[in-house]
mmCIF file of C-alpha atoms in Angstrom:
data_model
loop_
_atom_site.group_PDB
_atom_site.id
_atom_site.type_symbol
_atom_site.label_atom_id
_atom_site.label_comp_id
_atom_site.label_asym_id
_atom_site.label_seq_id
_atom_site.Cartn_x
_atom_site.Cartn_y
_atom_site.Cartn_z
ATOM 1 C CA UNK A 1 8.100 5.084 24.155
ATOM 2 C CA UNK A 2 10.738 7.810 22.139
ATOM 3 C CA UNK A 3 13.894 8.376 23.294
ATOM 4 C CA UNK A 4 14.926 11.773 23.931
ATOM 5 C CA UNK A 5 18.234 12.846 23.773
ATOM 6 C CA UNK A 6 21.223 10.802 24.367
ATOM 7 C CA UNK A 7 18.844 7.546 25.334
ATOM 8 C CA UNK A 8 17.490 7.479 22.183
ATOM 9 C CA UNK A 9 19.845 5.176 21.170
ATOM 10 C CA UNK A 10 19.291 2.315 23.272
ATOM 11 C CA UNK A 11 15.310 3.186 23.291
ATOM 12 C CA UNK A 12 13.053 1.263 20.563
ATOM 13 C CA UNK A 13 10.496 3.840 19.097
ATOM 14 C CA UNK A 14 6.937 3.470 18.052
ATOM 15 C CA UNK A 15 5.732 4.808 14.661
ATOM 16 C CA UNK A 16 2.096 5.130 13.286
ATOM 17 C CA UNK A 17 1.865 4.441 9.754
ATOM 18 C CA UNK A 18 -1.906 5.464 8.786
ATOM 19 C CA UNK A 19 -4.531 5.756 9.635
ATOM 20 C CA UNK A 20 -4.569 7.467 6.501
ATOM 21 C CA UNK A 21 -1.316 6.650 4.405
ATOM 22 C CA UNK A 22 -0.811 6.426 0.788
ATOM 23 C CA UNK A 23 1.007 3.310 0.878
ATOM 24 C CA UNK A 24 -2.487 2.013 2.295
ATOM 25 C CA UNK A 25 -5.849 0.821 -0.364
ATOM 26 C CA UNK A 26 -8.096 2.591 2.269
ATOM 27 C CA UNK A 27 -7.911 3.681 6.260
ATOM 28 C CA UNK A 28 -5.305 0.851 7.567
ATOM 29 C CA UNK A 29 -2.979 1.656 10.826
ATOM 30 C CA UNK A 30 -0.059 0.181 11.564
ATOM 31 C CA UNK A 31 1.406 0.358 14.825
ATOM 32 C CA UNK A 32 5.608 -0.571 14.421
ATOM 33 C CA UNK A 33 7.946 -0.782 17.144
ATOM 34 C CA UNK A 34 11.486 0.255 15.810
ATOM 35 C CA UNK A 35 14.909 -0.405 16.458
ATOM 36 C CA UNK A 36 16.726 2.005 14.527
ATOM 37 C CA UNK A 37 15.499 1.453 10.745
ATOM 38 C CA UNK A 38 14.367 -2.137 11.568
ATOM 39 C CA UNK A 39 10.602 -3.276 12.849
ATOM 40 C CA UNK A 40 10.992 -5.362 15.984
ATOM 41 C CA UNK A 41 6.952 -5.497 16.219
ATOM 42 C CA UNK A 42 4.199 -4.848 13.905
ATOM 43 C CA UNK A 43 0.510 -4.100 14.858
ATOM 44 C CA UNK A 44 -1.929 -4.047 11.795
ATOM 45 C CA UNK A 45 -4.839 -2.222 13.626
ATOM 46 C CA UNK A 46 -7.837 -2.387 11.915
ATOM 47 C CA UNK A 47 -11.580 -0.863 12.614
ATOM 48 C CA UNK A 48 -11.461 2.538 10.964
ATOM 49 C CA UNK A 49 -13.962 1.571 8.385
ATOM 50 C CA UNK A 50 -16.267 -0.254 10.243
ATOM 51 C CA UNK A 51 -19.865 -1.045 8.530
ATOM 52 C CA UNK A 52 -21.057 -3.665 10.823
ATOM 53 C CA UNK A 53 -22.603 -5.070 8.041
ATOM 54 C CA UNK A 54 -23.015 -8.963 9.557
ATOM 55 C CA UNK A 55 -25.473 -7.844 11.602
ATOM 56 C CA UNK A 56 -27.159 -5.025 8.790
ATOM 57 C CA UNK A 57 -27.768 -8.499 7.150
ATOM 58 C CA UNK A 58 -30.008 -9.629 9.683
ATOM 59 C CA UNK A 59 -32.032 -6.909 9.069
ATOM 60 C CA UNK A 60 -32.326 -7.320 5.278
ATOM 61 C CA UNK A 61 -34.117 -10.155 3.265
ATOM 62 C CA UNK A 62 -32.525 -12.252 0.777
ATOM 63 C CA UNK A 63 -32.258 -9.732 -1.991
ATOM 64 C CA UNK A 64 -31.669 -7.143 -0.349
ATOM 65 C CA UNK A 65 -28.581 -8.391 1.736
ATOM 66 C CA UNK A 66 -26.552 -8.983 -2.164
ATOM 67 C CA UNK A 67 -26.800 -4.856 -2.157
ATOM 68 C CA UNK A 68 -24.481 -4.800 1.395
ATOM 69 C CA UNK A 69 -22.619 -7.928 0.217
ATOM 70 C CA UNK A 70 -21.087 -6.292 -2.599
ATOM 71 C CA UNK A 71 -19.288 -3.620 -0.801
ATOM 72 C CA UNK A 72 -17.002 -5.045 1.548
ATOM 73 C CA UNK A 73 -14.219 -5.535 -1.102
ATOM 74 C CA UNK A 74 -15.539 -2.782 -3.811
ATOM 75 C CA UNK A 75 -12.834 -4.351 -6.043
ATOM 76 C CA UNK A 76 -14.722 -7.579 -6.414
ATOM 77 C CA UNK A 77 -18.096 -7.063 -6.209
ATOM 78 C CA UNK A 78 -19.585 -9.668 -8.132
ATOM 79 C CA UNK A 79 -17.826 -12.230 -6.875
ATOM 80 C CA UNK A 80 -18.661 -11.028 -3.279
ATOM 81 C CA UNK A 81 -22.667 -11.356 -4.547
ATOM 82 C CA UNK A 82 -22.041 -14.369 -5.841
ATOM 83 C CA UNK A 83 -21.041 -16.351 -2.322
ATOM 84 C CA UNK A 84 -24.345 -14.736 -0.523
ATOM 85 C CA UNK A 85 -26.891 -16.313 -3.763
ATOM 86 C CA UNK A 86 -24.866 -19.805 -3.760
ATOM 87 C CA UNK A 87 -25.621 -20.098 0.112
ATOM 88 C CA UNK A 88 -29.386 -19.090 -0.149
ATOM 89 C CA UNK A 89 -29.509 -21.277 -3.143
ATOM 90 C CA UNK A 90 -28.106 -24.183 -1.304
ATOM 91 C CA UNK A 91 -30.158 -24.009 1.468
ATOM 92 C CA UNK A 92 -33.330 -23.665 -1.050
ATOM 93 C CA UNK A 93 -32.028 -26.536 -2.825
ATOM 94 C CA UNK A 94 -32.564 -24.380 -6.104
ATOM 95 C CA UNK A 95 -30.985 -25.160 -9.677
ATOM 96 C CA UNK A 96 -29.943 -22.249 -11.716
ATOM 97 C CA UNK A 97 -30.563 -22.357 -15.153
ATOM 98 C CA UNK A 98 -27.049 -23.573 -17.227
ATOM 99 C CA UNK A 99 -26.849 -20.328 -19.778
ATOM 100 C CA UNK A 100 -26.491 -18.639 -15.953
ATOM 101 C CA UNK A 101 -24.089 -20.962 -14.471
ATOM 102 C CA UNK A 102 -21.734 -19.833 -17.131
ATOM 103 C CA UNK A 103 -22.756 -16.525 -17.237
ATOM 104 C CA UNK A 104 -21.942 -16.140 -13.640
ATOM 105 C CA UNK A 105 -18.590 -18.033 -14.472
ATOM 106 C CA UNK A 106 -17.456 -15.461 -17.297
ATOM 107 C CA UNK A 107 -18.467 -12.290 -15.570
ATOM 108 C CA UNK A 108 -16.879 -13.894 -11.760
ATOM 109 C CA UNK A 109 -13.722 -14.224 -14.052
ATOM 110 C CA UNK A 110 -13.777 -10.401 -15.982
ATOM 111 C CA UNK A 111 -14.448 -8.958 -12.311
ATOM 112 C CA UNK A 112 -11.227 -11.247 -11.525
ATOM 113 C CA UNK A 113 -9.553 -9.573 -14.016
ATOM 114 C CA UNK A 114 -10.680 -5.559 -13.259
ATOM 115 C CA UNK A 115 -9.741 -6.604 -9.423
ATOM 116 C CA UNK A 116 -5.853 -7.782 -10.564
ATOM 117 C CA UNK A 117 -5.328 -4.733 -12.882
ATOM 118 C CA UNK A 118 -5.773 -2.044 -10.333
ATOM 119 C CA UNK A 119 -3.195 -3.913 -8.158
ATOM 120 C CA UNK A 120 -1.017 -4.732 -11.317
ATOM 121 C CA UNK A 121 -0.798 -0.855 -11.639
ATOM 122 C CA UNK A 122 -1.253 0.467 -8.017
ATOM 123 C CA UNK A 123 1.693 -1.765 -6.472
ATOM 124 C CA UNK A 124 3.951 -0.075 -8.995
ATOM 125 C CA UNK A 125 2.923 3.464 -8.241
ATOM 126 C CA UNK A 126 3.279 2.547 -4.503
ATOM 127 C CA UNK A 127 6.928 1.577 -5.150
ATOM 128 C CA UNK A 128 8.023 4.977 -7.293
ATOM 129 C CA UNK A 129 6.827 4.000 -11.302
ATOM 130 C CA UNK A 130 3.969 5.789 -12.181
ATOM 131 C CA UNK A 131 3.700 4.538 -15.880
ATOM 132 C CA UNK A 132 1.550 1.098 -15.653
ATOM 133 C CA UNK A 133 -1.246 2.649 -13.358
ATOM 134 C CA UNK A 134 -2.277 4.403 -16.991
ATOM 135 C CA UNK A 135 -2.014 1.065 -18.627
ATOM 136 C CA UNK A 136 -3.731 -0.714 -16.193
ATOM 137 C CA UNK A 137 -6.486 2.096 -15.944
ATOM 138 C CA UNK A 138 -6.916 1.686 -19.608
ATOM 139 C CA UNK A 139 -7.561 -1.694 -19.581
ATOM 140 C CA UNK A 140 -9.933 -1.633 -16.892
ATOM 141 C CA UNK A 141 -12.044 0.533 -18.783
ATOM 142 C CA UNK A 142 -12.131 -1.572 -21.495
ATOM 143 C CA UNK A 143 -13.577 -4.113 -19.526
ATOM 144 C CA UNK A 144 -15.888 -1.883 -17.286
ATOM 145 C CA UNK A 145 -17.914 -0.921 -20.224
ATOM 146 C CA UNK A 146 -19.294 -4.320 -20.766
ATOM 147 C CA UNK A 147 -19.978 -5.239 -17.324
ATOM 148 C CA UNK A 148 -21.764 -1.592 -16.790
ATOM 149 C CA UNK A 149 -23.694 -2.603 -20.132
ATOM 150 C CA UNK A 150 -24.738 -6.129 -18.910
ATOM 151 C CA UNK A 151 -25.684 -5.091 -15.102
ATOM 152 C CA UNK A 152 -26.255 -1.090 -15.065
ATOM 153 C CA UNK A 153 -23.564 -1.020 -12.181
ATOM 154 C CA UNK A 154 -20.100 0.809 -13.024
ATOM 155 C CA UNK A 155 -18.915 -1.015 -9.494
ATOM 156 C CA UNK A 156 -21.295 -2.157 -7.538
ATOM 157 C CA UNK A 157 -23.333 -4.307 -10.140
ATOM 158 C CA UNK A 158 -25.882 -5.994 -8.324
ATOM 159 C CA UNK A 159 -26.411 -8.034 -11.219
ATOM 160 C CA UNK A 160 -27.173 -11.788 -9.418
ATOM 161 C CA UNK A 161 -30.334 -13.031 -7.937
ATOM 162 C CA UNK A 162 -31.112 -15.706 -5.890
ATOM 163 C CA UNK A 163 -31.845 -17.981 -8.638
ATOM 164 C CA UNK A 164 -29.569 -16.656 -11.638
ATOM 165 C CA UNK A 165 -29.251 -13.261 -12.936
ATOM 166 C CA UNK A 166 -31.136 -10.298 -13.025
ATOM 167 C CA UNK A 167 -31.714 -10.171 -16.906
ATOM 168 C CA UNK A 168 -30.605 -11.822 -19.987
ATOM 169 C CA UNK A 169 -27.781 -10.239 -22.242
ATOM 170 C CA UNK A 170 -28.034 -6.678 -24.121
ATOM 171 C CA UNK A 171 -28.011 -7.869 -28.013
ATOM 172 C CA UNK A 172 -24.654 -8.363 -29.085
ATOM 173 C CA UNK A 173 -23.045 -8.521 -25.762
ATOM 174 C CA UNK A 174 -21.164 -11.642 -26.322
ATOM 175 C CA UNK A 175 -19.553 -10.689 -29.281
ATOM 176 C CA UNK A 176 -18.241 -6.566 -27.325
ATOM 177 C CA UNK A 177 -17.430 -8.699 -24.522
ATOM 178 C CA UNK A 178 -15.048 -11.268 -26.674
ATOM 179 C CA UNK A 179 -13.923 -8.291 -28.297
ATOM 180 C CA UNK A 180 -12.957 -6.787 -25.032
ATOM 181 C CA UNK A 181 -10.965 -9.665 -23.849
ATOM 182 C CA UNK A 182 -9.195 -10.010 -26.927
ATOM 183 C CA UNK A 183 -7.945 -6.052 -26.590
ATOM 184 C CA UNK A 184 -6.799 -6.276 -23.409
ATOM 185 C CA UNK A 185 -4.821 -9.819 -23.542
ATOM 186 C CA UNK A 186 -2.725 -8.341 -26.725
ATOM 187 C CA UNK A 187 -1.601 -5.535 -24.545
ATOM 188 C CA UNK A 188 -0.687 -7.600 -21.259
ATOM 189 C CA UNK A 189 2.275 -7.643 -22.097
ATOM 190 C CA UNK A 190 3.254 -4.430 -21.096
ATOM 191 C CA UNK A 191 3.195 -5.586 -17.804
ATOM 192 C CA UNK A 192 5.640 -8.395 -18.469
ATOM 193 C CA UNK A 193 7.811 -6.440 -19.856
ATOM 194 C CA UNK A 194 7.237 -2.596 -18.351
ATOM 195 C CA UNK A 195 7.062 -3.905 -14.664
ATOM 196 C CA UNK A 196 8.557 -7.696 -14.399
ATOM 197 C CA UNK A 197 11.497 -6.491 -16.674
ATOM 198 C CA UNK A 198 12.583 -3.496 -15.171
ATOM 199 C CA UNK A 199 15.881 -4.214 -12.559
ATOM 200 C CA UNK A 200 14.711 -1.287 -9.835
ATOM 201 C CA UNK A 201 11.107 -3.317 -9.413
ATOM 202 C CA UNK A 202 12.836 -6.486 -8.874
ATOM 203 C CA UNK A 203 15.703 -5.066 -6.446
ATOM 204 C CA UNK A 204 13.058 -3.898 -4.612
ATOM 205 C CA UNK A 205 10.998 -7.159 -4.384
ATOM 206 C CA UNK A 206 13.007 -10.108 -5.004
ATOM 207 C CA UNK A 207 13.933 -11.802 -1.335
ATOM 208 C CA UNK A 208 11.801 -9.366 0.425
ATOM 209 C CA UNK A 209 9.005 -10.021 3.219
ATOM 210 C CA UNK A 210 9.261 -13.479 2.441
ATOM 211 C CA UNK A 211 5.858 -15.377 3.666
ATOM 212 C CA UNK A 212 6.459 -19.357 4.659
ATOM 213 C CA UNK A 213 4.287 -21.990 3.863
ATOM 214 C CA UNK A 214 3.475 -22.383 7.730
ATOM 215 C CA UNK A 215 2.952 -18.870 8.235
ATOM 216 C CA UNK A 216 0.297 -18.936 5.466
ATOM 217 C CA UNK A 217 -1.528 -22.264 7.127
ATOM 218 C CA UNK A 218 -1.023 -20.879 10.310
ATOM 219 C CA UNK A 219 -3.391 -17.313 9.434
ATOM 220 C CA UNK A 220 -5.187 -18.778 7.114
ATOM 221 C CA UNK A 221 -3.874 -16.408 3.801
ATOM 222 C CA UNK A 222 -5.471 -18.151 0.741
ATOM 223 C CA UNK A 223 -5.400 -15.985 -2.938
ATOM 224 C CA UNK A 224 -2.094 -15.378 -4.672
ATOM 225 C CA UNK A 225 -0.816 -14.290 -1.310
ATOM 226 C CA UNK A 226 -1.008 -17.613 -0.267
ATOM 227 C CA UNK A 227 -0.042 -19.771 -3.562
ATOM 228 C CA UNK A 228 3.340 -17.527 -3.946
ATOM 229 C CA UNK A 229 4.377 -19.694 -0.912
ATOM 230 C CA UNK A 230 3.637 -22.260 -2.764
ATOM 231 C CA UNK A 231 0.799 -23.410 -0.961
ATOM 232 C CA UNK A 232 -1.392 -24.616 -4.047
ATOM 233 C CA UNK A 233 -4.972 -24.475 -3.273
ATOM 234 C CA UNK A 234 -7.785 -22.504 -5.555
ATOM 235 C CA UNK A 235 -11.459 -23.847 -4.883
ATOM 236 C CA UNK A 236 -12.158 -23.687 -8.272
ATOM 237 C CA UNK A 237 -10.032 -26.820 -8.824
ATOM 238 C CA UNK A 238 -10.276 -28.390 -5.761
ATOM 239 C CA UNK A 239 -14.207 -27.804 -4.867
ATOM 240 C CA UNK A 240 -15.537 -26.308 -8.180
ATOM 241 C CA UNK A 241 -18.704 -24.546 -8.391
ATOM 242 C CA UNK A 242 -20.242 -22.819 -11.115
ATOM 243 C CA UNK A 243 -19.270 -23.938 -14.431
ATOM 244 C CA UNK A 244 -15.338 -24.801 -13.178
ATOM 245 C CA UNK A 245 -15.727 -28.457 -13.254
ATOM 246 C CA UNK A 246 -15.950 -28.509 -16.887
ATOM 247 C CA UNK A 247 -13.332 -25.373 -17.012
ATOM 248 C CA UNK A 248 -9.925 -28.121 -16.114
ATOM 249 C CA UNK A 249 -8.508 -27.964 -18.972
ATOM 250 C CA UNK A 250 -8.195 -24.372 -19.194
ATOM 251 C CA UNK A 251 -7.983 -23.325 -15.285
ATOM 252 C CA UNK A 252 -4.851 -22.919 -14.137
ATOM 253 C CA UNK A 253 -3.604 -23.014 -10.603
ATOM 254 C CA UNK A 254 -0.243 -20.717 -10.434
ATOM 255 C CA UNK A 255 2.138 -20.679 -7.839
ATOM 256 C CA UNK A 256 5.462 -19.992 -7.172
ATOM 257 C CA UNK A 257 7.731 -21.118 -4.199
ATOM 258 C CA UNK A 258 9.505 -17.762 -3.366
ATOM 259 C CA UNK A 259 7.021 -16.338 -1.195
ATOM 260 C CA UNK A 260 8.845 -12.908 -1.410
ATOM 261 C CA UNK A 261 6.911 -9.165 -2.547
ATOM 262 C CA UNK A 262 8.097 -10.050 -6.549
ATOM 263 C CA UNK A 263 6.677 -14.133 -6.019
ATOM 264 C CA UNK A 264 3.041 -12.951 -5.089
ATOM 265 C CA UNK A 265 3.078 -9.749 -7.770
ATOM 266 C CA UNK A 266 4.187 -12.617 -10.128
ATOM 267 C CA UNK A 267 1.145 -15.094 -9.469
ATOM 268 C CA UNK A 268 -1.256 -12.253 -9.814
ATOM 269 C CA UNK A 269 -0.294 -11.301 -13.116
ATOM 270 C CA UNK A 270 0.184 -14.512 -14.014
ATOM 271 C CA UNK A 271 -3.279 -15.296 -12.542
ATOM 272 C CA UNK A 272 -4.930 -12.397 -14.538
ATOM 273 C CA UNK A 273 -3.641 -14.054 -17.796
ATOM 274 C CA UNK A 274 -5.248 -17.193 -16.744
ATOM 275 C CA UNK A 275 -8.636 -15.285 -16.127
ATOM 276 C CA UNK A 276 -9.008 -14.053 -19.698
ATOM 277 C CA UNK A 277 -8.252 -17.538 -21.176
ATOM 278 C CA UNK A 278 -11.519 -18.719 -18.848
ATOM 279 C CA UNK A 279 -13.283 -15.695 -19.494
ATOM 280 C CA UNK A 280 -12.924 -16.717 -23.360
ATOM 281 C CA UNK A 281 -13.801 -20.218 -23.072
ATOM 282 C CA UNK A 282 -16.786 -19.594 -21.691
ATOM 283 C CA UNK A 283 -17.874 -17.323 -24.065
ATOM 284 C CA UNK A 284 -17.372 -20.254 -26.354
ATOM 285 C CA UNK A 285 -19.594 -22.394 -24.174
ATOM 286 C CA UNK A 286 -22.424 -19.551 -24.224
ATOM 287 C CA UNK A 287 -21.966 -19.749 -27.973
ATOM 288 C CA UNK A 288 -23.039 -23.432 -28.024
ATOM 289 C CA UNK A 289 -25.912 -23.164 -25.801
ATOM 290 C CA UNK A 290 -29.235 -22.756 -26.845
ATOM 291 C CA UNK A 291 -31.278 -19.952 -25.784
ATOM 292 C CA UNK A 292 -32.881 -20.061 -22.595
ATOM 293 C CA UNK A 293 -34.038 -18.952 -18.876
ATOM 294 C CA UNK A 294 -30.962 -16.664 -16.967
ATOM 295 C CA UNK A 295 -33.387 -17.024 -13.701
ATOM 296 C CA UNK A 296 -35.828 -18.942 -11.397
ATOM 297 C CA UNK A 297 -39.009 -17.415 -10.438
ATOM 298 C CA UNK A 298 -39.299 -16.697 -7.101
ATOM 299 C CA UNK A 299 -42.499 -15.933 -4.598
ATOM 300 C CA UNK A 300 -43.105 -12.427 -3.832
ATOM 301 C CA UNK A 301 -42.020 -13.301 -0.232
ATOM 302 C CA UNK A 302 -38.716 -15.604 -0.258
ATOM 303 C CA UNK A 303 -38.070 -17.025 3.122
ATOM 304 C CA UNK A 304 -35.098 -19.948 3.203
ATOM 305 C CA UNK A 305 -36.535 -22.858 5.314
ATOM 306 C CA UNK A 306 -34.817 -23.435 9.069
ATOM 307 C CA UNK A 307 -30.693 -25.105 9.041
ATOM 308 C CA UNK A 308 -27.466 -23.114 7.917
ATOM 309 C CA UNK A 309 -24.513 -24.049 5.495
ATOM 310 C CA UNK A 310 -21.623 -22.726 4.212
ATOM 311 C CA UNK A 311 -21.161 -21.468 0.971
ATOM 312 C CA UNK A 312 -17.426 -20.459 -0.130
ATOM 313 C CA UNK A 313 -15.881 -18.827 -3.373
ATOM 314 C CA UNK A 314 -11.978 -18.334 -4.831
ATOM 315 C CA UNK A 315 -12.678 -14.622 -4.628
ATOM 316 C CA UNK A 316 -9.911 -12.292 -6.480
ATOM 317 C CA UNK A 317 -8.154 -12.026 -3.391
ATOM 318 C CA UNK A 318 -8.427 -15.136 -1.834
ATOM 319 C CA UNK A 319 -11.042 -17.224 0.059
ATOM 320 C CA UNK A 320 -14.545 -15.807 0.694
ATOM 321 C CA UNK A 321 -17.128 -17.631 2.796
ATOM 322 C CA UNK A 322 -20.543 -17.119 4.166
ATOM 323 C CA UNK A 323 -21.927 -19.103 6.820
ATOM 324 C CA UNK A 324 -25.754 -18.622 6.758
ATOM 325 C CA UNK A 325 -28.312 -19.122 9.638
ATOM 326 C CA UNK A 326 -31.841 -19.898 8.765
ATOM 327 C CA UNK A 327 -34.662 -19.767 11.380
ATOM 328 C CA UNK A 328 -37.111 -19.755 8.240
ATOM 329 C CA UNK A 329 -37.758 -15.893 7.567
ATOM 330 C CA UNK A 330 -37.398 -14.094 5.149
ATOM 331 C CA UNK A 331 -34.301 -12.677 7.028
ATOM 332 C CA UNK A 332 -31.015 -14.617 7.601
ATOM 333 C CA UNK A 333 -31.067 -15.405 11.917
ATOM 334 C CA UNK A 334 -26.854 -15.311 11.061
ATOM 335 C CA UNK A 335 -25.036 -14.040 8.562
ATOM 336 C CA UNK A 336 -21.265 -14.559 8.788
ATOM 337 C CA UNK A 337 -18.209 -13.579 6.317
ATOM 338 C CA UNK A 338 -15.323 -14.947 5.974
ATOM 339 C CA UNK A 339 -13.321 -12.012 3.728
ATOM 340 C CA UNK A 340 -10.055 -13.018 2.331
ATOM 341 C CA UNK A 341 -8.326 -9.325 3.052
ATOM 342 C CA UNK A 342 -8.671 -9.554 6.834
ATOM 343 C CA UNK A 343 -6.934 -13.240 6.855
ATOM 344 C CA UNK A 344 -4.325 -12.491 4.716
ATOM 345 C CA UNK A 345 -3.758 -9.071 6.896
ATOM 346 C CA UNK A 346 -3.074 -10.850 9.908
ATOM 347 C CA UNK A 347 -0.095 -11.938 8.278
ATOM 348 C CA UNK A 348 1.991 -8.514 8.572
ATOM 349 C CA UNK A 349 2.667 -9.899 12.425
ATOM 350 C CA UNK A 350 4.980 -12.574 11.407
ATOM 351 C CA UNK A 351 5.932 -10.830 8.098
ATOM 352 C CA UNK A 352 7.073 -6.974 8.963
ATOM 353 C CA UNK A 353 9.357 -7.688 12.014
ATOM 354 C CA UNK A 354 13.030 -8.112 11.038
ATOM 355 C CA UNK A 355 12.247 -6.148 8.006
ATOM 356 C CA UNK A 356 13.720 -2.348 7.384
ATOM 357 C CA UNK A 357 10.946 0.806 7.306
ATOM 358 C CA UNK A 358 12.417 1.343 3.872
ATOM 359 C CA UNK A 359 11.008 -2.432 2.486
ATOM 360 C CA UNK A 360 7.671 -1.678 4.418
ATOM 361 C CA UNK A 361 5.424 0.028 1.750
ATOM 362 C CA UNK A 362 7.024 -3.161 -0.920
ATOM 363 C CA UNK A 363 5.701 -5.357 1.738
ATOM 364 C CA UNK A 364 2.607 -3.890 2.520
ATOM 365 C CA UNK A 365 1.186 -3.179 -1.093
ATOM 366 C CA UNK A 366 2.185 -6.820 -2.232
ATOM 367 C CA UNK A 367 -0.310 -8.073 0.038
ATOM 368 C CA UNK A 368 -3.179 -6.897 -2.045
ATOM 369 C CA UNK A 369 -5.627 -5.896 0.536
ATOM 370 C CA UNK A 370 -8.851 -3.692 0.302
ATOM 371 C CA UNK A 371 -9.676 -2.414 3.400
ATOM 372 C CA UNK A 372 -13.252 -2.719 3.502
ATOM 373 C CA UNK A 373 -12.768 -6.117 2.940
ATOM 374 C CA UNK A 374 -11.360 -6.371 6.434
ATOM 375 C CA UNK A 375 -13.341 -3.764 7.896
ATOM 376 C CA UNK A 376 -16.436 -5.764 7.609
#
């Protein structure tokens, strides 16, 4: 209800924010119930972007479901292929060739890295400093042009197979690519400094829409959402895949204990550092291997034999899982995903209400959400 008139005072009020808001990475509404300047009740309503792609998969084979896999968080689209090969791998009980492995490993970790820098620049913007969305833009092309070289894809790459990789490496890849990484980690600092070191960001950060450690078990948040509560869990430590096993050393988990807007900005960055040292060590590794197969062959007709499993990756946002259905076609009977956006989303319940309207956009872009990514 709105007050009118003189009962407006004692009335709470209801306010749409979206569906289409700048403060939001795509078509998000939020239905708030206000008392004055403070949210009594928040309402993340979702829907507006709606692909039904779980069920498009059952209508696709194997290779062609990585094409609608890849789109639900446009952000991260390799890593989002990545989850759907692993599962029909697994249930194939394939082995990928090793120069793969950790080719998938470097190029999951540079998609890491292109999905942190357009939040590392967009949550600025959404908060008034317009400055590091250049920086971060400038980066990302560094790094787009040797992931469009390798895969042909500017974002949607569609560069993994059931079974490795579409192709082997352009000649001299390797050595653009280490380039690449190089370039951008000797400018991350701007970040540090430009965005953690100026006082208005952290005024409007520090202390606010603090997440707890229950709150985050509770709704299942997982990502850098989830570790800035310090809840410390990254499935590349704790059930590694790919080439992450041997990657210890060099992985690091980062948390913080905060849980508050500048706590989760701070693990991303943080995070994004930690991609580009993994991203370089395994171009090391690649250095060392011999040459070799990047791919299986497969029949002309690939049908996974009858059982399911689960198959789940430490996307750039968090947790991503697909449970997979086999009836043994050449179609998946099931097909379900488990995005990390519309988990940690659920979380804006517990986390808007007590909060003012003014801290609401702070809150709202530190959550690092892509909309299709809960629209799935």
């Amino acid at each position: 209800m709105v007050g009118i008139g003189g009962a407006a005072e004692s009335t709470d009020m209801v306010l749409n924010i979206g569906p289409q808001h700048p403060s939001t990475h795509g078509v998000l509404r939020l239905k708030l119930v206000l008392d004055g300047e403070r949210i009594v009740r928040a309402e993340p309503v979702i829907g507006y972007m709606h692909r039904g792609a779980e069920k498009l998969f059952e209508a696709r084979d194997y290779r062609q479901i990585i094409m609608l896999a890849n789109r639900h968080d446009w952000l991260s689209a390799f890593s989002n292929e990545l989850g759907v090969v692993l599962a029909v791998e697994r249930m194939l009980g394939m082995e990928v060739p090793e120069r793969a492995v950790w080719l998938r490993t470097l190029l999951a970790e540079l998609n890491r890295v292109l999905n942190h820098l357009m939040f590392l620049g967009s949550y600025p913007l959404e908060l008034g400093g317009i400055t590091p969305i250049f920086y971060a833009f400038t980066e990302r092309e560094e790094l787009q042009h040797v992931m469009e070289e390798v895969s042909g894809g500017r974002m949607h790459y569609m560069f993994n197979r059931v079974g490795g990789l579409k192709e082997d490496l352009p000649a001299g890849w390797t050595a653009r690519a280490r380039t690449a990484v190089a370039d951008v980690r000797s400018r991350m600092d701007r970040f540090d400094d430009l965005v953690l070191g100026n006082d208005i960001f952290r005024g409007r950060t520090r202390g606010v829409g603090v997440l707890s450690p229950r709150a985050v078990h509770a709704y299942g948040v997982s990502g850098p959402i989830g570790r800035a509560s310090g809840v410390d869990f990254d499935l590349r430590r704790d059930e590694p895949y790919l080439a992450y096993g041997e990657l210890g050393d060099v992985l690091k988990v980062v948390t913080r204990e905060e849980g508050d807007c500048l706590a989760r900005f701070e693990c991303l960055l943080e995070q994004t550092h930690n991609a580009l040292d993994l991203a370089e060590a395994c171009l090391d590794r690649l250095a060392d291997l011999p040459p070799g197969p990047v791919n299986q062959r497969l029949p002309k007709v690939l049908k996974a034999p009858e059982g399911h499993t689960y198959a789940w990756t430490e996307n750039p946002l968090g947790i991503n899982g697909y449970y997979l259905v086999s009836k043994g076609e050449k179609t998946p009977y099931r097909l379900k995903l488990r995005s990390a956006s519309y988990n940690n989303i659920q979380a804006l319940t517990e986390l808007l209400p007590g909060t003012l309207v003014a801290d609401m956009v702070a809150i709202l872009g530190s959550m690092f959400f892509v909309v299709g990514d809960i629209d799935k």
